[in-house]
Amino acid sequence: MRLVLFLTLLLASTPFFSQSDDEKQIKAIYDKALTDGQAYEWLDYLSNQIGGRLSGSVQAQQAVEYTKGQLDSLGLDRVWLQPVMVPKWVRGLPEFAYMETKPGLTTNMPICALGGSVATPDGGLKANIVEVQGIEDLQKLGKDKIAGKIVFYNRPMDPTLISTFASYSGCVDQRYSGAAEAAKYGALGVIVRSMNLRSDDYPHTGSMSYGDTPVSQRIPAAAISTNGADLLSTTLKLNPNIKFYFKQNCKQYEDVQSYNVIGEIKGSTYPNEVMVVGGHLDSWDLGDGSHDDGAGCVQSMDVLRLLKKTGYKPKRTIRVVLFMNEENGLRGGNKYAEVALSKNENHVFALESDSGGFTPRGFSLDCSDENFDQIQSWKSLFEPYLIHLFVKGFSGADIGPMKNPDIVLAGLVPDSQRYFDHHHAENDTFEHVNKRELELGAASMASLVYLMDKYGIIPASKIKG
Amino acid sequence: MRLVLFLTLLLASTPFFSQSDDEKQIKAIYDKALTDGQAYEWLDYLSNQIGGRLSGSVQAQQAVEYTKGQLDSLGLDRVWLQPVMVPKWVRGLPEFAYMETKPGLTTNMPICALGGSVATPDGGLKANIVEVQGIEDLQKLGKDKIAGKIVFYNRPMDPTLISTFASYSGCVDQRYSGAAEAAKYGALGVIVRSMNLRSDDYPHTGSMSYGDTPVSQRIPAAAISTNGADLLSTTLKLNPNIKFYFKQNCKQYEDVQSYNVIGEIKGSTYPNEVMVVGGHLDSWDLGDGSHDDGAGCVQSMDVLRLLKKTGYKPKRTIRVVLFMNEENGLRGGNKYAEVALSKNENHVFALESDSGGFTPRGFSLDCSDENFDQIQSWKSLFEPYLIHLFVKGFSGADIGPMKNPDIVLAGLVPDSQRYFDHHHAENDTFEHVNKRELELGAASMASLVYLMDKYGIIPASKIKG
């Protein structure tokens, strides 16, 4: 009776033979990842032996050398460094802030400089503060109410959106363009509520841009923790005349030499069709960059290793690319696409993992409807691994520059609930990555790469013709 | 152009009007949970002001009083305590273990008594140790190789299973019955590898039973951390003659009075049809029981609150039940079912949350095919909240005793990857619960209760007739 049931289930789940092969290969990948994965060990080294890997830093260079060495040891067909010049911005600790509710009566505030910000004057910056809920408020207030003050951007992330990345998108303009916009109204500096849904004491850094603001008119910008922002806002309601002081010593240096780290397995049948899997090797400097994006790097490295270890011989060339300088410049992603174009390389697929090392939920796909349909048809292969989400959308910053009508771009979508608790903050650290969750992500990526390699993409020419 | 797209999407997602009502109500529930949920605050109190809530302890009684008070404040139609006698087992610290590789050369080992175990002799227990991979090994070894020794059960959880609960099921017999079985072969005590997939230093307790072993023949049983188990196993391979020492002072007292905590909203149309949502209020004593099962309790409490706050008036009677003594006796679950039966109450649905406060992934359903199909037909309503998993399977220990051919039993299925890192161990604590993940679970539960209440169940009589 139980055998009959077993056979029925077996038949029900194997509608045709080739799918059964796919099921076996994917099971082999997951089994290997969960019993003999390398990602967690690599991440331990990157995070705990090297640490934060800001572009242009000694640690970023150490990470280049370490990951190249590890790729060398995997027996790939080729491993190399791709030179790229990157910006070098340095925080220059200490940084420090307080609010002064009466002369001499101060409360320290947890802040950190935004990446790319200028320093405050040597003695720090002290001024009245004006709270806004976004850039659009500046015009309403006008120069009268802004000039000579510090602008405090306090629009919180929307907690009702299920994807925290959607909440992030709705707020991040304050961080990215807030200083440039406030400078137009004569503000002396900006303080931005951290992009974090949780109430805590960590300020979260991140990139900002002065756009075309002349150097002489650039004003310093810092993030404040969510608890700090709430306290500041409450205090301002009681007394709009309080002063805010902050001091930061950050500095932009000349560009320095750095590298994308690349390894590849040559395709057996279509060596000129290239598939990329990657993450970015640089990180912010406050934590050790475990989730952003150490996780994506070690997962991508393990994709090639898992395919090899399970005995799979790819028909197409599969490359792992560890991009440099995603956080404050995207120089690595741009350089990789530029070189690929100049060499006339035919990239058919690229998959990035840059949303944290949490339990994988699915993939976000930037491709034609036909390719999307083909990938959707593999859904049932992923269901046993609780990968349910196949949606059209953003893939990844580093692979974006490769976009063309033919290529299929994809991003791993891990569970997003905890991501912004750690993103760009001091608590983006190794102990917040769960080994199995990281490994499940690597296995999910390797499985998609396997299927893309086996079945190929549907080129635009074929669709139109 | 964008408006056209928007309208198309809108129409595509609203096939008929009544579903749109459901979409609105479910959206209202999620919005409320994520912006004004109460679960996290309640859990903070339960975990940080009360702490571990072992049956029969002062803390368990404090938790009864606290949660009853909180339910009283919600304006439900009725809140009451249901008396139930519970076992009182006390750990009796300190507990202590070491392995002795040579006389006088010892290494401390992280252990904890299993719940229900007897104490060691006053001076502790010291003996040679024999490692097995499960109960089935005992017969192979026989009395000769077991008598006078400590049996060390070291079968690890299977890492290749995607649901960690499945891995747990494959191992937990060692913990539950290991001592009773080893005693039959003359063992003096048992040490069991912690039910944890991670390599760490926390021993994980949990219930064990002596079955019909006479009191005089009961042997002490303890869990050892996974790192401890690995070290012990390696050391045994080098030297099978090492000795293991452990001392524990646990004690079983007479049963004591305790309570299930119950609150209800009376149904407007079918007040005699009862729907239960619940978790268990007791926990083990090592951590503060945040995931197991403080989370399930506060989520269940918030289900009733969320339904009220969103203005939903249930047609059926909806009860929150905080069961006492799931961990070491199931007395609360049994008592609740017994009273319901004696009062001839018609329970149509019960939903338990007892798998941690992690991101919800779906529901496990123990019901007829017809009811399963009806619930599956609501899948698209849950998709925007990334709830994808609707499977037949185990619902919950506390609601199990209510099983009958008519009732629909359900269990919330959260992401399981991190659960056994914390389960029954010192690190099952509040800081490992993410506020949004907890709230999403409460909202998912409230949404299912709403749909079950609105559409009702399909009774067995209707199916057969």
mmCIF file of N, CA, C and O in Angstrom, chain A residues 27 30-31 34-35 158-164 167 197-198 291 358-361 384-389 415 417-418 421 432-434 436-437 440, chain B residues 27 30-31 34-35 158-164 167 197-198 291 358-361 384-389 415 417-418 421 432-434 436-437 440:
data_model
loop_
_atom_site.group_PDB
_atom_site.id
_atom_site.type_symbol
_atom_site.label_atom_id
_atom_site.label_comp_id
_atom_site.label_asym_id
_atom_site.label_seq_id
_atom_site.Cartn_x
_atom_site.Cartn_y
_atom_site.Cartn_z
ATOM 1 N N LYS A 27 18.693 18.589 -7.253
ATOM 2 C CA LYS A 27 18.814 17.958 -5.931
ATOM 3 C C LYS A 27 20.288 17.777 -5.564
ATOM 4 O O LYS A 27 20.698 18.015 -4.417
ATOM 5 N N TYR A 30 21.657 21.202 -4.429
ATOM 6 C CA TYR A 30 21.222 21.582 -3.077
ATOM 7 C C TYR A 30 21.899 20.703 -2.017
ATOM 8 O O TYR A 30 22.346 21.197 -0.981
ATOM 9 N N ASP A 31 21.946 19.404 -2.284
ATOM 10 C CA ASP A 31 22.570 18.499 -1.307
ATOM 11 C C ASP A 31 24.020 18.895 -1.054
ATOM 12 O O ASP A 31 24.484 18.935 0.083
ATOM 13 N N LEU A 34 24.321 22.158 0.936
ATOM 14 C CA LEU A 34 23.930 22.059 2.347
ATOM 15 C C LEU A 34 24.833 21.131 3.162
ATOM 16 O O LEU A 34 24.812 21.164 4.391
ATOM 17 N N THR A 35 25.595 20.294 2.480
ATOM 18 C CA THR A 35 26.465 19.369 3.229
ATOM 19 C C THR A 35 27.940 19.708 3.047
ATOM 20 O O THR A 35 28.755 19.361 3.888
ATOM 21 N N ASP A 158 8.222 53.165 4.383
ATOM 22 C CA ASP A 158 6.816 52.770 4.512
ATOM 23 C C ASP A 158 6.738 51.330 5.027
ATOM 24 O O ASP A 158 7.141 50.398 4.328
ATOM 25 N N PRO A 159 6.229 51.128 6.245
ATOM 26 C CA PRO A 159 6.214 49.771 6.802
ATOM 27 C C PRO A 159 5.162 48.858 6.182
ATOM 28 O O PRO A 159 5.194 47.651 6.397
ATOM 29 N N THR A 160 4.227 49.420 5.406
ATOM 30 C CA THR A 160 3.141 48.569 4.893
ATOM 31 C C THR A 160 3.528 47.844 3.605
ATOM 32 O O THR A 160 2.783 46.982 3.144
ATOM 33 N N LEU A 161 4.671 48.201 3.016
ATOM 34 C CA LEU A 161 5.098 47.475 1.813
ATOM 35 C C LEU A 161 5.757 46.165 2.248
ATOM 36 O O LEU A 161 6.561 46.153 3.175
ATOM 37 N N ILE A 162 5.391 45.096 1.579
ATOM 38 C CA ILE A 162 5.901 43.787 2.012
ATOM 39 C C ILE A 162 7.365 43.634 1.621
ATOM 40 O O ILE A 162 8.169 43.096 2.377
ATOM 41 N N SER A 163 7.744 44.107 0.447
ATOM 42 C CA SER A 163 9.158 44.117 0.080
ATOM 43 C C SER A 163 9.797 45.352 0.682
ATOM 44 O O SER A 163 9.431 46.482 0.370
ATOM 45 N N THR A 164 10.788 45.143 1.537
ATOM 46 C CA THR A 164 11.439 46.295 2.160
ATOM 47 C C THR A 164 12.261 47.080 1.138
ATOM 48 O O THR A 164 12.572 48.243 1.362
ATOM 49 N N SER A 167 10.099 49.839 0.056
ATOM 50 C CA SER A 167 10.117 50.920 1.054
ATOM 51 C C SER A 167 11.383 51.753 0.910
ATOM 52 O O SER A 167 11.349 52.981 1.019
ATOM 53 N N LEU A 197 13.892 50.141 8.855
ATOM 54 C CA LEU A 197 12.510 50.049 9.324
ATOM 55 C C LEU A 197 12.419 49.847 10.835
ATOM 56 O O LEU A 197 11.358 49.980 11.425
ATOM 57 N N ARG A 198 13.524 49.474 11.419
ATOM 58 C CA ARG A 198 13.546 49.134 12.839
ATOM 59 C C ARG A 198 13.891 50.374 13.661
ATOM 60 O O ARG A 198 14.595 51.253 13.191
ATOM 61 N N HIS A 291 26.307 40.877 4.745
ATOM 62 C CA HIS A 291 25.115 40.753 3.898
ATOM 63 C C HIS A 291 25.295 41.551 2.606
ATOM 64 O O HIS A 291 24.802 41.140 1.559
ATOM 65 N N PHE A 358 19.964 36.073 3.071
ATOM 66 C CA PHE A 358 18.812 35.490 3.754
ATOM 67 C C PHE A 358 18.162 34.380 2.921
ATOM 68 O O PHE A 358 18.488 34.213 1.746
ATOM 69 N N THR A 359 17.219 33.670 3.530
ATOM 70 C CA THR A 359 16.509 32.595 2.836
ATOM 71 C C THR A 359 16.051 33.050 1.457
ATOM 72 O O THR A 359 15.337 34.040 1.325
ATOM 73 N N PRO A 360 16.441 32.322 0.401
ATOM 74 C CA PRO A 360 16.029 32.739 -0.942
ATOM 75 C C PRO A 360 14.541 32.487 -1.152
ATOM 76 O O PRO A 360 14.013 31.462 -0.731
ATOM 77 N N ARG A 361 13.888 33.445 -1.809
ATOM 78 C CA ARG A 361 12.462 33.326 -2.092
ATOM 79 C C ARG A 361 12.192 33.200 -3.585
ATOM 80 O O ARG A 361 11.108 32.781 -3.977
ATOM 81 N N PRO A 384 10.224 22.373 -4.538
ATOM 82 C CA PRO A 384 10.673 21.584 -3.376
ATOM 83 C C PRO A 384 11.659 22.348 -2.484
ATOM 84 O O PRO A 384 11.867 21.979 -1.335
ATOM 85 N N TYR A 385 12.245 23.392 -3.031
ATOM 86 C CA TYR A 385 13.214 24.182 -2.272
ATOM 87 C C TYR A 385 12.601 25.491 -1.775
ATOM 88 O O TYR A 385 13.305 26.394 -1.350
ATOM 89 N N LEU A 386 11.278 25.566 -1.859
ATOM 90 C CA LEU A 386 10.522 26.717 -1.374
ATOM 91 C C LEU A 386 10.929 28.016 -2.074
ATOM 92 O O LEU A 386 10.944 29.087 -1.471
ATOM 93 N N ILE A 387 11.257 27.892 -3.340
ATOM 94 C CA ILE A 387 11.519 29.047 -4.207
ATOM 95 C C ILE A 387 10.255 29.244 -5.037
ATOM 96 O O ILE A 387 9.975 28.435 -5.922
ATOM 97 N N HIS A 388 9.499 30.279 -4.708
ATOM 98 C CA HIS A 388 8.184 30.457 -5.327
ATOM 99 C C HIS A 388 8.070 31.695 -6.199
ATOM 100 O O HIS A 388 7.148 31.817 -6.993
ATOM 101 N N LEU A 389 8.976 32.645 -6.010
ATOM 102 C CA LEU A 389 8.773 33.975 -6.571
ATOM 103 C C LEU A 389 9.548 34.151 -7.872
ATOM 104 O O LEU A 389 10.784 34.167 -7.878
ATOM 105 N N ASP A 415 14.577 36.648 1.291
ATOM 106 C CA ASP A 415 13.612 37.270 2.192
ATOM 107 C C ASP A 415 14.162 38.633 2.605
ATOM 108 O O ASP A 415 15.321 38.745 3.004
ATOM 109 N N GLN A 417 12.899 40.931 4.938
ATOM 110 C CA GLN A 417 12.448 41.590 6.170
ATOM 111 C C GLN A 417 13.578 42.110 7.059
ATOM 112 O O GLN A 417 13.462 43.159 7.675
ATOM 113 N N ARG A 418 14.665 41.371 7.160
ATOM 114 C CA ARG A 418 15.752 41.781 8.062
ATOM 115 C C ARG A 418 16.822 42.615 7.371
ATOM 116 O O ARG A 418 17.739 43.109 8.035
ATOM 117 N N ASP A 421 17.686 46.160 8.472
ATOM 118 C CA ASP A 421 18.163 46.251 9.858
ATOM 119 C C ASP A 421 19.695 46.369 9.876
ATOM 120 O O ASP A 421 20.263 46.902 10.832
ATOM 121 N N HIS A 432 25.153 37.717 11.754
ATOM 122 C CA HIS A 432 23.769 37.883 11.319
ATOM 123 C C HIS A 432 23.457 37.140 10.024
ATOM 124 O O HIS A 432 22.367 37.289 9.466
ATOM 125 N N VAL A 433 24.425 36.385 9.539
ATOM 126 C CA VAL A 433 24.181 35.536 8.372
ATOM 127 C C VAL A 433 24.013 34.102 8.866
ATOM 128 O O VAL A 433 24.841 33.601 9.629
ATOM 129 N N ASN A 434 22.943 33.475 8.436
ATOM 130 C CA ASN A 434 22.695 32.086 8.795
ATOM 131 C C ASN A 434 23.286 31.186 7.709
ATOM 132 O O ASN A 434 23.040 31.394 6.518
ATOM 133 N N ARG A 436 22.774 28.091 6.647
ATOM 134 C CA ARG A 436 21.866 27.389 5.731
ATOM 135 C C ARG A 436 21.179 28.354 4.768
ATOM 136 O O ARG A 436 20.999 28.047 3.590
ATOM 137 N N GLU A 437 20.790 29.492 5.265
ATOM 138 C CA GLU A 437 20.129 30.462 4.383
ATOM 139 C C GLU A 437 21.079 30.882 3.264
ATOM 140 O O GLU A 437 20.677 30.986 2.096
ATOM 141 N N LEU A 440 21.413 27.935 0.847
ATOM 142 C CA LEU A 440 20.218 27.761 0.019
ATOM 143 C C LEU A 440 20.204 28.781 -1.118
ATOM 144 O O LEU A 440 19.789 28.467 -2.240
ATOM 145 N N LYS B 27 -5.717 43.400 3.143
ATOM 146 C CA LYS B 27 -4.782 44.531 3.121
ATOM 147 C C LYS B 27 -4.914 45.351 4.405
ATOM 148 O O LYS B 27 -3.904 45.772 4.999
ATOM 149 N N TYR B 30 -3.079 43.440 7.196
ATOM 150 C CA TYR B 30 -1.611 43.554 7.109
ATOM 151 C C TYR B 30 -1.138 44.963 7.457
ATOM 152 O O TYR B 30 -0.154 45.151 8.173
ATOM 153 N N ASP B 31 -1.837 45.963 6.920
ATOM 154 C CA ASP B 31 -1.436 47.349 7.210
ATOM 155 C C ASP B 31 -1.470 47.618 8.709
ATOM 156 O O ASP B 31 -0.551 48.226 9.258
ATOM 157 N N LEU B 34 1.365 45.853 10.555
ATOM 158 C CA LEU B 34 2.715 46.397 10.311
ATOM 159 C C LEU B 34 2.884 47.829 10.815
ATOM 160 O O LEU B 34 4.009 48.309 10.939
ATOM 161 N N THR B 35 1.779 48.503 11.074
ATOM 162 C CA THR B 35 1.909 49.890 11.547
ATOM 163 C C THR B 35 1.471 50.038 12.995
ATOM 164 O O THR B 35 1.890 50.961 13.677
ATOM 165 N N ASP B 158 19.449 15.781 9.554
ATOM 166 C CA ASP B 158 19.800 15.680 8.133
ATOM 167 C C ASP B 158 19.789 17.079 7.511
ATOM 168 O O ASP B 158 18.733 17.701 7.398
ATOM 169 N N PRO B 159 20.955 17.588 7.091
ATOM 170 C CA PRO B 159 20.992 18.960 6.559
ATOM 171 C C PRO B 159 20.401 19.097 5.166
ATOM 172 O O PRO B 159 20.165 20.215 4.705
ATOM 173 N N THR B 160 20.146 17.986 4.473
ATOM 174 C CA THR B 160 19.668 18.091 3.084
ATOM 175 C C THR B 160 18.155 18.283 2.990
ATOM 176 O O THR B 160 17.641 18.569 1.914
ATOM 177 N N LEU B 161 17.460 18.126 4.115
ATOM 178 C CA LEU B 161 16.012 18.367 4.075
ATOM 179 C C LEU B 161 15.773 19.872 4.155
ATOM 180 O O LEU B 161 16.383 20.560 4.972
ATOM 181 N N ILE B 162 14.908 20.384 3.307
ATOM 182 C CA ILE B 162 14.709 21.836 3.253
ATOM 183 C C ILE B 162 13.909 22.305 4.469
ATOM 184 O O ILE B 162 14.202 23.341 5.042
ATOM 185 N N SER B 163 12.925 21.530 4.887
ATOM 186 C CA SER B 163 12.216 21.860 6.120
ATOM 187 C C SER B 163 13.013 21.311 7.290
ATOM 188 O O SER B 163 13.217 20.100 7.415
ATOM 189 N N THR B 164 13.452 22.184 8.161
ATOM 190 C CA THR B 164 14.234 21.712 9.310
ATOM 191 C C THR B 164 13.363 20.909 10.275
ATOM 192 O O THR B 164 13.881 20.134 11.068
ATOM 193 N N SER B 167 13.920 17.388 9.395
ATOM 194 C CA SER B 167 15.180 16.902 9.964
ATOM 195 C C SER B 167 15.004 16.577 11.441
ATOM 196 O O SER B 167 15.538 15.587 11.948
ATOM 197 N N LEU B 197 20.923 22.175 13.838
ATOM 198 C CA LEU B 197 21.691 21.973 12.602
ATOM 199 C C LEU B 197 22.991 22.753 12.592
ATOM 200 O O LEU B 197 23.859 22.524 11.762
ATOM 201 N N ARG B 198 23.112 23.711 13.487
ATOM 202 C CA ARG B 198 24.266 24.597 13.515
ATOM 203 C C ARG B 198 25.339 24.023 14.433
ATOM 204 O O ARG B 198 25.026 23.314 15.381
ATOM 205 N N HIS B 291 10.737 32.475 20.665
ATOM 206 C CA HIS B 291 10.238 31.805 19.454
ATOM 207 C C HIS B 291 9.311 30.648 19.823
ATOM 208 O O HIS B 291 8.365 30.386 19.093
ATOM 209 N N PHE B 358 9.262 33.603 12.750
ATOM 210 C CA PHE B 358 9.986 33.979 11.530
ATOM 211 C C PHE B 358 9.017 34.335 10.394
ATOM 212 O O PHE B 358 7.814 34.089 10.494
ATOM 213 N N THR B 359 9.577 34.866 9.303
ATOM 214 C CA THR B 359 8.766 35.226 8.141
ATOM 215 C C THR B 359 7.797 34.110 7.776
ATOM 216 O O THR B 359 8.218 32.977 7.543
ATOM 217 N N PRO B 360 6.499 34.390 7.724
ATOM 218 C CA PRO B 360 5.539 33.329 7.386
ATOM 219 C C PRO B 360 5.657 32.941 5.919
ATOM 220 O O PRO B 360 5.814 33.793 5.054
ATOM 221 N N ARG B 361 5.580 31.629 5.678
ATOM 222 C CA ARG B 361 5.659 31.121 4.308
ATOM 223 C C ARG B 361 4.350 30.494 3.855
ATOM 224 O O ARG B 361 4.125 30.330 2.669
ATOM 225 N N PRO B 384 0.291 38.450 -2.606
ATOM 226 C CA PRO B 384 0.941 39.766 -2.417
ATOM 227 C C PRO B 384 1.750 39.843 -1.117
ATOM 228 O O PRO B 384 2.604 40.708 -0.972
ATOM 229 N N TYR B 385 1.462 38.940 -0.192
ATOM 230 C CA TYR B 385 2.152 38.941 1.102
ATOM 231 C C TYR B 385 3.212 37.845 1.161
ATOM 232 O O TYR B 385 3.725 37.516 2.218
ATOM 233 N N LEU B 386 3.512 37.295 -0.021
ATOM 234 C CA LEU B 386 4.546 36.260 -0.166
ATOM 235 C C LEU B 386 4.265 35.016 0.682
ATOM 236 O O LEU B 386 5.165 34.391 1.220
ATOM 237 N N ILE B 387 2.980 34.701 0.788
ATOM 238 C CA ILE B 387 2.532 33.466 1.430
ATOM 239 C C ILE B 387 2.190 32.509 0.296
ATOM 240 O O ILE B 387 1.198 32.701 -0.401
ATOM 241 N N HIS B 388 3.049 31.513 0.096
ATOM 242 C CA HIS B 388 2.899 30.645 -1.080
ATOM 243 C C HIS B 388 2.574 29.196 -0.745
ATOM 244 O O HIS B 388 2.153 28.438 -1.602
ATOM 245 N N LEU B 389 2.832 28.806 0.489
ATOM 246 C CA LEU B 389 2.843 27.380 0.810
ATOM 247 C C LEU B 389 1.524 26.951 1.447
ATOM 248 O O LEU B 389 1.193 27.370 2.555
ATOM 249 N N ASP B 415 9.284 30.500 7.951
ATOM 250 C CA ASP B 415 10.570 30.031 7.446
ATOM 251 C C ASP B 415 11.264 29.256 8.566
ATOM 252 O O ASP B 415 11.351 29.723 9.699
ATOM 253 N N GLN B 417 14.488 27.885 8.646
ATOM 254 C CA GLN B 417 15.952 27.703 8.646
ATOM 255 C C GLN B 417 16.616 28.029 9.983
ATOM 256 O O GLN B 417 17.561 27.369 10.396
ATOM 257 N N ARG B 418 16.172 29.071 10.653
ATOM 258 C CA ARG B 418 16.833 29.478 11.901
ATOM 259 C C ARG B 418 16.215 28.858 13.154
ATOM 260 O O ARG B 418 16.737 29.041 14.252
ATOM 261 N N ASP B 421 18.205 26.660 15.540
ATOM 262 C CA ASP B 421 19.361 27.339 16.150
ATOM 263 C C ASP B 421 19.017 27.771 17.581
ATOM 264 O O ASP B 421 19.919 27.930 18.411
ATOM 265 N N HIS B 432 16.264 37.695 19.010
ATOM 266 C CA HIS B 432 16.293 36.901 17.790
ATOM 267 C C HIS B 432 14.955 36.862 17.063
ATOM 268 O O HIS B 432 14.788 36.126 16.090
ATOM 269 N N VAL B 433 14.003 37.627 17.556
ATOM 270 C CA VAL B 433 12.720 37.762 16.860
ATOM 271 C C VAL B 433 12.711 39.113 16.152
ATOM 272 O O VAL B 433 13.011 40.138 16.763
ATOM 273 N N ASN B 434 12.388 39.093 14.880
ATOM 274 C CA ASN B 434 12.298 40.323 14.100
ATOM 275 C C ASN B 434 10.853 40.820 14.139
ATOM 276 O O ASN B 434 9.919 40.053 13.892
ATOM 277 N N ARG B 436 8.971 42.773 12.255
ATOM 278 C CA ARG B 436 8.147 42.661 11.051
ATOM 279 C C ARG B 436 7.795 41.210 10.740
ATOM 280 O O ARG B 436 6.678 40.896 10.318
ATOM 281 N N GLU B 437 8.733 40.325 10.923
ATOM 282 C CA GLU B 437 8.454 38.914 10.652
ATOM 283 C C GLU B 437 7.343 38.411 11.568
ATOM 284 O O GLU B 437 6.436 37.688 11.136
ATOM 285 N N LEU B 440 4.057 39.977 10.378
ATOM 286 C CA LEU B 440 3.565 39.353 9.141
ATOM 287 C C LEU B 440 2.896 38.017 9.455
ATOM 288 O O LEU B 440 1.888 37.651 8.826
#
